[in-house]
C-alpha cells in the first residue's frame, strides 16, 4: 500500500469513526444533565413539562408586552420569531423589522396556536435528546442502573394441560422452562434491549436483568406476549346509553379504582373500556368510553404471522394478521353472524381501533389499525414469536439504582487512564521517538473502539472496560514486535527507510498470527458466553481489530512521514543505536 493510500484510508476511518461517535458525544458531553433527565423520563412527564413551559412562556410574553409592547423580543424566543415571520407572509403582510414582543404575539391568530408552537419547541428539543440517547453508547446495569424482573412460570399448569399423557413429569418441566427462557430471550432481543441477562432461578423462576432506562409496562407487554391483543364485539346500544348516563353523571360514574359505581348501567356480560388515539407525543389520548362484550372473539393464540404495512388511503400503520385454520374458522363464523355490528381491537385494556363488520371475513386475514409505527412494529415482533404455552406472571420488579455507578465509572476510567499512561511512559523511555508513534496509535485505538461501540449501540459494562484495558496492553505488543525488528535491521547496517520497510514486512505475519488467534477466542466467547463474559469478549474483539490497524497502518505512515517529509536520516528507537 502506498503512503498516499495509507493517508486516505486513515483519514476516511477517522471521519467515519467521528460520525459514529457523534451521537455519544452529543449525549454525554453536549446535552445538559437536566435535559438528559427529561429525555430519559416517560412520555407523560415530557408532555407535562412541555405544557408547563408553554404556559409559563405565554404568561411571560404577555407580561413583557404589557410592560413595553415595543421592546424587542428576547433571543431565547428566536424560534417564535421565525414562526411569526411565516404567519405574516401567509397573511400577505409585511414582516416587521425589528420584531417586537407585540408583533410576535399578534402574528398568531389565537392563543392556542401560540401555546402549541411553544409546546412543540420544547417537545422537539427533548425528543431530539431522546434520539441521541437511543443512538449512543449505553451504560450497563453495573454502571447506570436499570431494572431486574423475576418471572414465575406456572409449570403445574403445563403438567395439568398434558393430563394422563405425561410420562416423565420432570423432563416435561425442564422442557417447559427451556422453552420459556428461549421465547423470552427471543422477544427481548427483537425489541433491541441492550445486553439483557436472562437465566433460570430455582425450579420455576426466570431472572431478567435490563440495564438502562426500562419501561416497566413495555417489559410486561413483552413478557405476556400475545395476551396483550384481543378482539371484542362492541355493544352499540349499551355504548350510546352509557354515554348519555356519563354525560349526566360525570363525577358519579367511576370509583377511584376505575370500577363502575353502579354496575347496572351496562349489561352484565359487558364492560366499559376507553377508546384511545395517539397524540403528538405518541401517547394514548383518551377519546371516549365504549361498552364491549367480556367474551373475547379472538386472541393472540390463533395468530400465525403478523406484518406491518400502511393504509392505502390514510398512510397510517396497520398490522396484518394471518390466522391459523382454527382462528380463521372462528373469525369467519363470527363475522358472518354479526354483519352490521362493530369489532373493537383491545390492547392492554385499551380500545385502539374499532370497525364495522360490513361483510363476512373468511380466509383468516385480518388488518388492524390504531397504532403508531413503533407500536405496530413492537406488536408485530411479539405476535411473530411462537405462542408461549407456559403461563408466565411477573412476580417482582426492582429498579436498580446507579448509586455505585458513578464510583464504578470513575474507577474504571481511572484504571484505563493509568494503564494507558503507564504504557505511554514505558514506550517513550524505552523506544524514545518511536515510542511517540506507539502513543498516537494507542490513542487512535481507543478512539476507534469507542466509535464502533457507538455505531452498534453496544453496552459498556465493567467487564467491557476490563476488555479495553487488556487491549491496551495487548495493542502495544504489535508496536514492540515492529520496533524490535527495525532495531535488528538497523544493527545490520541498513538505512532508515530500508530498516523500516523490512521491519514492518518481517513483523507482519507475527502480528497477524497472534491477533487472529486472540480474535477467534474473543468471537467464541462472545457467541457462547452471556452477560459480563459477552461484554468482555466484544470489547476485546473490537480492540484486536483496531490495534492491528493502528500498528500496521497509522504507525507506518508516521515513520514514512518522518522519512520522506521531515527527511530524517536516523531512527530514534533505542538508546544503544545511534
PDB file of N, CA and C in Angstrom, residues 384-455:
ATOM      1  N   UNK A 384     -45.170 -12.370  16.248  1.00  0.00           N
ATOM      2  CA  UNK A 384     -44.430 -13.315  15.421  1.00  0.00           C
ATOM      3  C   UNK A 384     -43.755 -14.401  16.255  1.00  0.00           C
ATOM      4  N   UNK A 385     -43.595 -14.130  17.546  1.00  0.00           N
ATOM      5  CA  UNK A 385     -42.963 -15.114  18.420  1.00  0.00           C
ATOM      6  C   UNK A 385     -43.894 -16.309  18.596  1.00  0.00           C
ATOM      7  N   UNK A 386     -43.315 -17.482  18.640  1.00  0.00           N
ATOM      8  CA  UNK A 386     -44.135 -18.679  18.819  1.00  0.00           C
ATOM      9  C   UNK A 386     -44.980 -18.556  20.088  1.00  0.00           C
ATOM     10  N   UNK A 387     -46.231 -19.035  19.990  1.00  0.00           N
ATOM     11  CA  UNK A 387     -47.136 -18.927  21.121  1.00  0.00           C
ATOM     12  C   UNK A 387     -46.569 -19.670  22.327  1.00  0.00           C
ATOM     13  N   UNK A 388     -46.447 -18.920  23.425  1.00  0.00           N
ATOM     14  CA  UNK A 388     -45.842 -19.476  24.629  1.00  0.00           C
ATOM     15  C   UNK A 388     -46.901 -20.244  25.414  1.00  0.00           C
ATOM     16  N   UNK A 389     -46.752 -21.551  25.465  1.00  0.00           N
ATOM     17  CA  UNK A 389     -47.745 -22.368  26.151  1.00  0.00           C
ATOM     18  C   UNK A 389     -47.485 -22.434  27.648  1.00  0.00           C
ATOM     19  N   UNK A 390     -46.372 -21.870  28.120  1.00  0.00           N
ATOM     20  CA  UNK A 390     -46.077 -21.855  29.546  1.00  0.00           C
ATOM     21  C   UNK A 390     -46.612 -20.552  30.132  1.00  0.00           C
ATOM     22  N   UNK A 391     -47.627 -20.592  30.992  1.00  0.00           N
ATOM     23  CA  UNK A 391     -48.161 -19.351  31.578  1.00  0.00           C
ATOM     24  C   UNK A 391     -47.091 -18.652  32.415  1.00  0.00           C
ATOM     25  N   UNK A 392     -46.918 -17.348  32.185  1.00  0.00           N
ATOM     26  CA  UNK A 392     -45.910 -16.562  32.898  1.00  0.00           C
ATOM     27  C   UNK A 392     -46.573 -15.428  33.653  1.00  0.00           C
ATOM     28  N   UNK A 393     -46.059 -15.132  34.810  1.00  0.00           N
ATOM     29  CA  UNK A 393     -46.503 -13.968  35.577  1.00  0.00           C
ATOM     30  C   UNK A 393     -45.278 -13.240  36.106  1.00  0.00           C
ATOM     31  N   UNK A 394     -45.359 -11.909  36.124  1.00  0.00           N
ATOM     32  CA  UNK A 394     -44.269 -11.105  36.679  1.00  0.00           C
ATOM     33  C   UNK A 394     -44.413 -11.129  38.193  1.00  0.00           C
ATOM     34  N   UNK A 395     -43.480 -11.771  38.851  1.00  0.00           N
ATOM     35  CA  UNK A 395     -43.557 -11.930  40.303  1.00  0.00           C
ATOM     36  C   UNK A 395     -43.024 -10.701  41.030  1.00  0.00           C
ATOM     37  N   UNK A 396     -41.977 -10.103  40.497  1.00  0.00           N
ATOM     38  CA  UNK A 396     -41.434  -8.893  41.124  1.00  0.00           C
ATOM     39  C   UNK A 396     -40.649  -8.094  40.105  1.00  0.00           C
ATOM     40  N   UNK A 397     -40.642  -6.780  40.309  1.00  0.00           N
ATOM     41  CA  UNK A 397     -39.839  -5.870  39.508  1.00  0.00           C
ATOM     42  C   UNK A 397     -39.071  -4.969  40.458  1.00  0.00           C
ATOM     43  N   UNK A 398     -37.808  -4.771  40.167  1.00  0.00           N
ATOM     44  CA  UNK A 398     -36.995  -3.932  41.035  1.00  0.00           C
ATOM     45  C   UNK A 398     -36.142  -3.003  40.183  1.00  0.00           C
ATOM     46  N   UNK A 399     -36.273  -1.723  40.449  1.00  0.00           N
ATOM     47  CA  UNK A 399     -35.432  -0.745  39.764  1.00  0.00           C
ATOM     48  C   UNK A 399     -34.113  -0.657  40.507  1.00  0.00           C
ATOM     49  N   UNK A 400     -33.024  -0.959  39.822  1.00  0.00           N
ATOM     50  CA  UNK A 400     -31.695  -0.956  40.430  1.00  0.00           C
ATOM     51  C   UNK A 400     -31.103   0.436  40.272  1.00  0.00           C
ATOM     52  N   UNK A 401     -30.817   1.086  41.371  1.00  0.00           N
ATOM     53  CA  UNK A 401     -30.249   2.431  41.326  1.00  0.00           C
ATOM     54  C   UNK A 401     -28.802   2.413  40.886  1.00  0.00           C
ATOM     55  N   UNK A 402     -28.331   3.564  40.434  1.00  0.00           N
ATOM     56  CA  UNK A 402     -26.954   3.692  39.959  1.00  0.00           C
ATOM     57  C   UNK A 402     -26.083   4.390  40.996  1.00  0.00           C
ATOM     58  N   UNK A 403     -26.375   4.155  42.303  1.00  0.00           N
ATOM     59  CA  UNK A 403     -25.619   4.831  43.351  1.00  0.00           C
ATOM     60  C   UNK A 403     -24.146   4.476  43.302  1.00  0.00           C
ATOM     61  N   UNK A 404     -23.847   3.241  42.914  1.00  0.00           N
ATOM     62  CA  UNK A 404     -22.453   2.826  42.773  1.00  0.00           C
ATOM     63  C   UNK A 404     -21.946   3.038  41.358  1.00  0.00           C
ATOM     64  N   UNK A 405     -22.850   3.417  40.450  1.00  0.00           N
ATOM     65  CA  UNK A 405     -22.463   3.550  39.056  1.00  0.00           C
ATOM     66  C   UNK A 405     -21.383   4.587  38.837  1.00  0.00           C
ATOM     67  N   UNK A 406     -21.551   5.770  39.441  1.00  0.00           N
ATOM     68  CA  UNK A 406     -20.577   6.843  39.220  1.00  0.00           C
ATOM     69  C   UNK A 406     -19.219   6.447  39.770  1.00  0.00           C
ATOM     70  N   UNK A 407     -19.211   5.811  40.954  1.00  0.00           N
ATOM     71  CA  UNK A 407     -17.952   5.365  41.532  1.00  0.00           C
ATOM     72  C   UNK A 407     -17.298   4.300  40.661  1.00  0.00           C
ATOM     73  N   UNK A 408     -18.121   3.364  40.161  1.00  0.00           N
ATOM     74  CA  UNK A 408     -17.589   2.305  39.298  1.00  0.00           C
ATOM     75  C   UNK A 408     -17.035   2.883  38.003  1.00  0.00           C
ATOM     76  N   UNK A 409     -17.753   3.870  37.438  1.00  0.00           N
ATOM     77  CA  UNK A 409     -17.271   4.502  36.206  1.00  0.00           C
ATOM     78  C   UNK A 409     -15.947   5.208  36.455  1.00  0.00           C
ATOM     79  N   UNK A 410     -15.885   5.958  37.560  1.00  0.00           N
ATOM     80  CA  UNK A 410     -14.645   6.688  37.869  1.00  0.00           C
ATOM     81  C   UNK A 410     -13.468   5.748  38.070  1.00  0.00           C
ATOM     82  N   UNK A 411     -13.709   4.642  38.762  1.00  0.00           N
ATOM     83  CA  UNK A 411     -12.628   3.679  38.983  1.00  0.00           C
ATOM     84  C   UNK A 411     -12.215   3.009  37.676  1.00  0.00           C
ATOM     85  N   UNK A 412     -13.210   2.702  36.837  1.00  0.00           N
ATOM     86  CA  UNK A 412     -12.894   2.093  35.552  1.00  0.00           C
ATOM     87  C   UNK A 412     -12.107   3.025  34.658  1.00  0.00           C
ATOM     88  N   UNK A 413     -12.542   4.290  34.590  1.00  0.00           N
ATOM     89  CA  UNK A 413     -11.823   5.277  33.781  1.00  0.00           C
ATOM     90  C   UNK A 413     -10.431   5.511  34.336  1.00  0.00           C
ATOM     91  N   UNK A 414     -10.321   5.553  35.681  1.00  0.00           N
ATOM     92  CA  UNK A 414      -9.006   5.749  36.299  1.00  0.00           C
ATOM     93  C   UNK A 414      -8.069   4.601  35.943  1.00  0.00           C
ATOM     94  N   UNK A 415      -8.579   3.370  36.003  1.00  0.00           N
ATOM     95  CA  UNK A 415      -7.747   2.208  35.645  1.00  0.00           C
ATOM     96  C   UNK A 415      -7.334   2.282  34.185  1.00  0.00           C
ATOM     97  N   UNK A 416      -8.273   2.702  33.329  1.00  0.00           N
ATOM     98  CA  UNK A 416      -7.974   2.820  31.902  1.00  0.00           C
ATOM     99  C   UNK A 416      -6.885   3.863  31.660  1.00  0.00           C
ATOM    100  N   UNK A 417      -6.995   5.012  32.312  1.00  0.00           N
ATOM    101  CA  UNK A 417      -6.019   6.089  32.120  1.00  0.00           C
ATOM    102  C   UNK A 417      -4.657   5.730  32.699  1.00  0.00           C
ATOM    103  N   UNK A 418      -4.673   5.096  33.883  1.00  0.00           N
ATOM    104  CA  UNK A 418      -3.394   4.700  34.486  1.00  0.00           C
ATOM    105  C   UNK A 418      -2.683   3.689  33.605  1.00  0.00           C
ATOM    106  N   UNK A 419      -3.445   2.709  33.104  1.00  0.00           N
ATOM    107  CA  UNK A 419      -2.836   1.715  32.221  1.00  0.00           C
ATOM    108  C   UNK A 419      -2.301   2.353  30.952  1.00  0.00           C
ATOM    109  N   UNK A 420      -3.061   3.279  30.380  1.00  0.00           N
ATOM    110  CA  UNK A 420      -2.624   3.951  29.160  1.00  0.00           C
ATOM    111  C   UNK A 420      -1.389   4.801  29.406  1.00  0.00           C
ATOM    112  N   UNK A 421      -1.376   5.557  30.500  1.00  0.00           N
ATOM    113  CA  UNK A 421      -0.225   6.412  30.814  1.00  0.00           C
ATOM    114  C   UNK A 421       1.022   5.582  31.102  1.00  0.00           C
ATOM    115  N   UNK A 422       0.833   4.456  31.810  1.00  0.00           N
ATOM    116  CA  UNK A 422       1.981   3.601  32.118  1.00  0.00           C
ATOM    117  C   UNK A 422       2.606   3.052  30.838  1.00  0.00           C
ATOM    118  N   UNK A 423       1.767   2.622  29.909  1.00  0.00           N
ATOM    119  CA  UNK A 423       2.266   2.119  28.632  1.00  0.00           C
ATOM    120  C   UNK A 423       2.964   3.234  27.853  1.00  0.00           C
ATOM    121  N   UNK A 424       2.373   4.431  27.863  1.00  0.00           N
ATOM    122  CA  UNK A 424       2.970   5.560  27.148  1.00  0.00           C
ATOM    123  C   UNK A 424       4.347   5.908  27.697  1.00  0.00           C
ATOM    124  N   UNK A 425       4.447   5.983  29.034  1.00  0.00           N
ATOM    125  CA  UNK A 425       5.735   6.336  29.657  1.00  0.00           C
ATOM    126  C   UNK A 425       6.794   5.288  29.327  1.00  0.00           C
ATOM    127  N   UNK A 426       6.414   4.021  29.418  1.00  0.00           N
ATOM    128  CA  UNK A 426       7.381   2.968  29.108  1.00  0.00           C
ATOM    129  C   UNK A 426       7.850   3.055  27.657  1.00  0.00           C
ATOM    130  N   UNK A 427       6.923   3.256  26.730  1.00  0.00           N
ATOM    131  CA  UNK A 427       7.294   3.308  25.313  1.00  0.00           C
ATOM    132  C   UNK A 427       8.190   4.506  25.012  1.00  0.00           C
ATOM    133  N   UNK A 428       7.914   5.628  25.656  1.00  0.00           N
ATOM    134  CA  UNK A 428       8.760   6.802  25.440  1.00  0.00           C
ATOM    135  C   UNK A 428      10.154   6.604  26.012  1.00  0.00           C
ATOM    136  N   UNK A 429      10.225   6.036  27.197  1.00  0.00           N
ATOM    137  CA  UNK A 429      11.532   5.847  27.837  1.00  0.00           C
ATOM    138  C   UNK A 429      12.354   4.766  27.139  1.00  0.00           C
ATOM    139  N   UNK A 430      11.716   3.705  26.687  1.00  0.00           N
ATOM    140  CA  UNK A 430      12.466   2.583  26.142  1.00  0.00           C
ATOM    141  C   UNK A 430      12.728   2.742  24.641  1.00  0.00           C
ATOM    142  N   UNK A 431      11.737   3.309  23.906  1.00  0.00           N
ATOM    143  CA  UNK A 431      11.884   3.395  22.457  1.00  0.00           C
ATOM    144  C   UNK A 431      12.059   4.824  21.947  1.00  0.00           C
ATOM    145  N   UNK A 432      12.184   5.772  22.860  1.00  0.00           N
ATOM    146  CA  UNK A 432      12.472   7.172  22.513  1.00  0.00           C
ATOM    147  C   UNK A 432      11.440   7.734  21.508  1.00  0.00           C
ATOM    148  N   UNK A 433      11.891   8.263  20.387  1.00  0.00           N
ATOM    149  CA  UNK A 433      10.998   8.889  19.419  1.00  0.00           C
ATOM    150  C   UNK A 433       9.995   7.936  18.818  1.00  0.00           C
ATOM    151  N   UNK A 434      10.407   6.693  18.580  1.00  0.00           N
ATOM    152  CA  UNK A 434       9.479   5.711  18.022  1.00  0.00           C
ATOM    153  C   UNK A 434       8.331   5.422  18.987  1.00  0.00           C
ATOM    154  N   UNK A 435       8.602   5.601  20.280  1.00  0.00           N
ATOM    155  CA  UNK A 435       7.547   5.396  21.266  1.00  0.00           C
ATOM    156  C   UNK A 435       6.395   6.364  21.090  1.00  0.00           C
ATOM    157  N   UNK A 436       6.687   7.567  20.552  1.00  0.00           N
ATOM    158  CA  UNK A 436       5.621   8.532  20.295  1.00  0.00           C
ATOM    159  C   UNK A 436       4.641   7.994  19.248  1.00  0.00           C
ATOM    160  N   UNK A 437       5.171   7.292  18.244  1.00  0.00           N
ATOM    161  CA  UNK A 437       4.297   6.662  17.246  1.00  0.00           C
ATOM    162  C   UNK A 437       3.334   5.670  17.912  1.00  0.00           C
ATOM    163  N   UNK A 438       3.867   4.903  18.871  1.00  0.00           N
ATOM    164  CA  UNK A 438       3.038   3.920  19.569  1.00  0.00           C
ATOM    165  C   UNK A 438       1.961   4.607  20.402  1.00  0.00           C
ATOM    166  N   UNK A 439       2.313   5.772  20.984  1.00  0.00           N
ATOM    167  CA  UNK A 439       1.339   6.504  21.792  1.00  0.00           C
ATOM    168  C   UNK A 439       0.185   6.996  20.932  1.00  0.00           C
ATOM    169  N   UNK A 440       0.512   7.584  19.784  1.00  0.00           N
ATOM    170  CA  UNK A 440      -0.537   8.050  18.869  1.00  0.00           C
ATOM    171  C   UNK A 440      -1.412   6.878  18.434  1.00  0.00           C
ATOM    172  N   UNK A 441      -0.775   5.741  18.150  1.00  0.00           N
ATOM    173  CA  UNK A 441      -1.542   4.556  17.737  1.00  0.00           C
ATOM    174  C   UNK A 441      -2.481   4.093  18.849  1.00  0.00           C
ATOM    175  N   UNK A 442      -2.018   4.174  20.107  1.00  0.00           N
ATOM    176  CA  UNK A 442      -2.855   3.744  21.228  1.00  0.00           C
ATOM    177  C   UNK A 442      -4.063   4.658  21.402  1.00  0.00           C
ATOM    178  N   UNK A 443      -3.841   5.973  21.297  1.00  0.00           N
ATOM    179  CA  UNK A 443      -4.952   6.919  21.433  1.00  0.00           C
ATOM    180  C   UNK A 443      -5.989   6.689  20.330  1.00  0.00           C
ATOM    181  N   UNK A 444      -5.519   6.531  19.097  1.00  0.00           N
ATOM    182  CA  UNK A 444      -6.441   6.264  17.995  1.00  0.00           C
ATOM    183  C   UNK A 444      -7.130   4.915  18.164  1.00  0.00           C
ATOM    184  N   UNK A 445      -6.433   3.981  18.776  1.00  0.00           N
ATOM    185  CA  UNK A 445      -7.026   2.673  19.029  1.00  0.00           C
ATOM    186  C   UNK A 445      -8.254   2.803  19.921  1.00  0.00           C
ATOM    187  N   UNK A 446      -8.141   3.564  21.022  1.00  0.00           N
ATOM    188  CA  UNK A 446      -9.287   3.779  21.909  1.00  0.00           C
ATOM    189  C   UNK A 446     -10.393   4.554  21.196  1.00  0.00           C
ATOM    190  N   UNK A 447      -9.997   5.529  20.398  1.00  0.00           N
ATOM    191  CA  UNK A 447     -10.966   6.330  19.634  1.00  0.00           C
ATOM    192  C   UNK A 447     -11.786   5.435  18.705  1.00  0.00           C
ATOM    193  N   UNK A 448     -11.120   4.533  18.010  1.00  0.00           N
ATOM    194  CA  UNK A 448     -11.818   3.631  17.084  1.00  0.00           C
ATOM    195  C   UNK A 448     -12.711   2.657  17.860  1.00  0.00           C
ATOM    196  N   UNK A 449     -12.209   2.169  18.993  1.00  0.00           N
ATOM    197  CA  UNK A 449     -13.004   1.232  19.794  1.00  0.00           C
ATOM    198  C   UNK A 449     -14.317   1.863  20.250  1.00  0.00           C
ATOM    199  N   UNK A 450     -14.237   3.067  20.813  1.00  0.00           N
ATOM    200  CA  UNK A 450     -15.453   3.739  21.276  1.00  0.00           C
ATOM    201  C   UNK A 450     -16.389   4.056  20.111  1.00  0.00           C
ATOM    202  N   UNK A 451     -15.818   4.369  18.956  1.00  0.00           N
ATOM    203  CA  UNK A 451     -16.642   4.676  17.787  1.00  0.00           C
ATOM    204  C   UNK A 451     -17.446   3.461  17.342  1.00  0.00           C
ATOM    205  N   UNK A 452     -16.799   2.306  17.340  1.00  0.00           N
ATOM    206  CA  UNK A 452     -17.505   1.080  16.931  1.00  0.00           C
ATOM    207  C   UNK A 452     -18.587   0.726  17.951  1.00  0.00           C
ATOM    208  N   UNK A 453     -18.282   0.892  19.234  1.00  0.00           N
ATOM    209  CA  UNK A 453     -19.289   0.648  20.269  1.00  0.00           C
ATOM    210  C   UNK A 453     -20.501   1.556  20.065  1.00  0.00           C
ATOM    211  N   UNK A 454     -20.219   2.812  19.713  1.00  0.00           N
ATOM    212  CA  UNK A 454     -21.301   3.768  19.486  1.00  0.00           C
ATOM    213  C   UNK A 454     -22.081   3.428  18.216  1.00  0.00           C
ATOM    214  N   UNK A 455     -21.375   2.994  17.176  1.00  0.00           N
ATOM    215  CA  UNK A 455     -22.032   2.701  15.898  1.00  0.00           C
ATOM    216  C   UNK A 455     -23.071   1.597  16.043  1.00  0.00           C
TER     217      UNK A 455
END
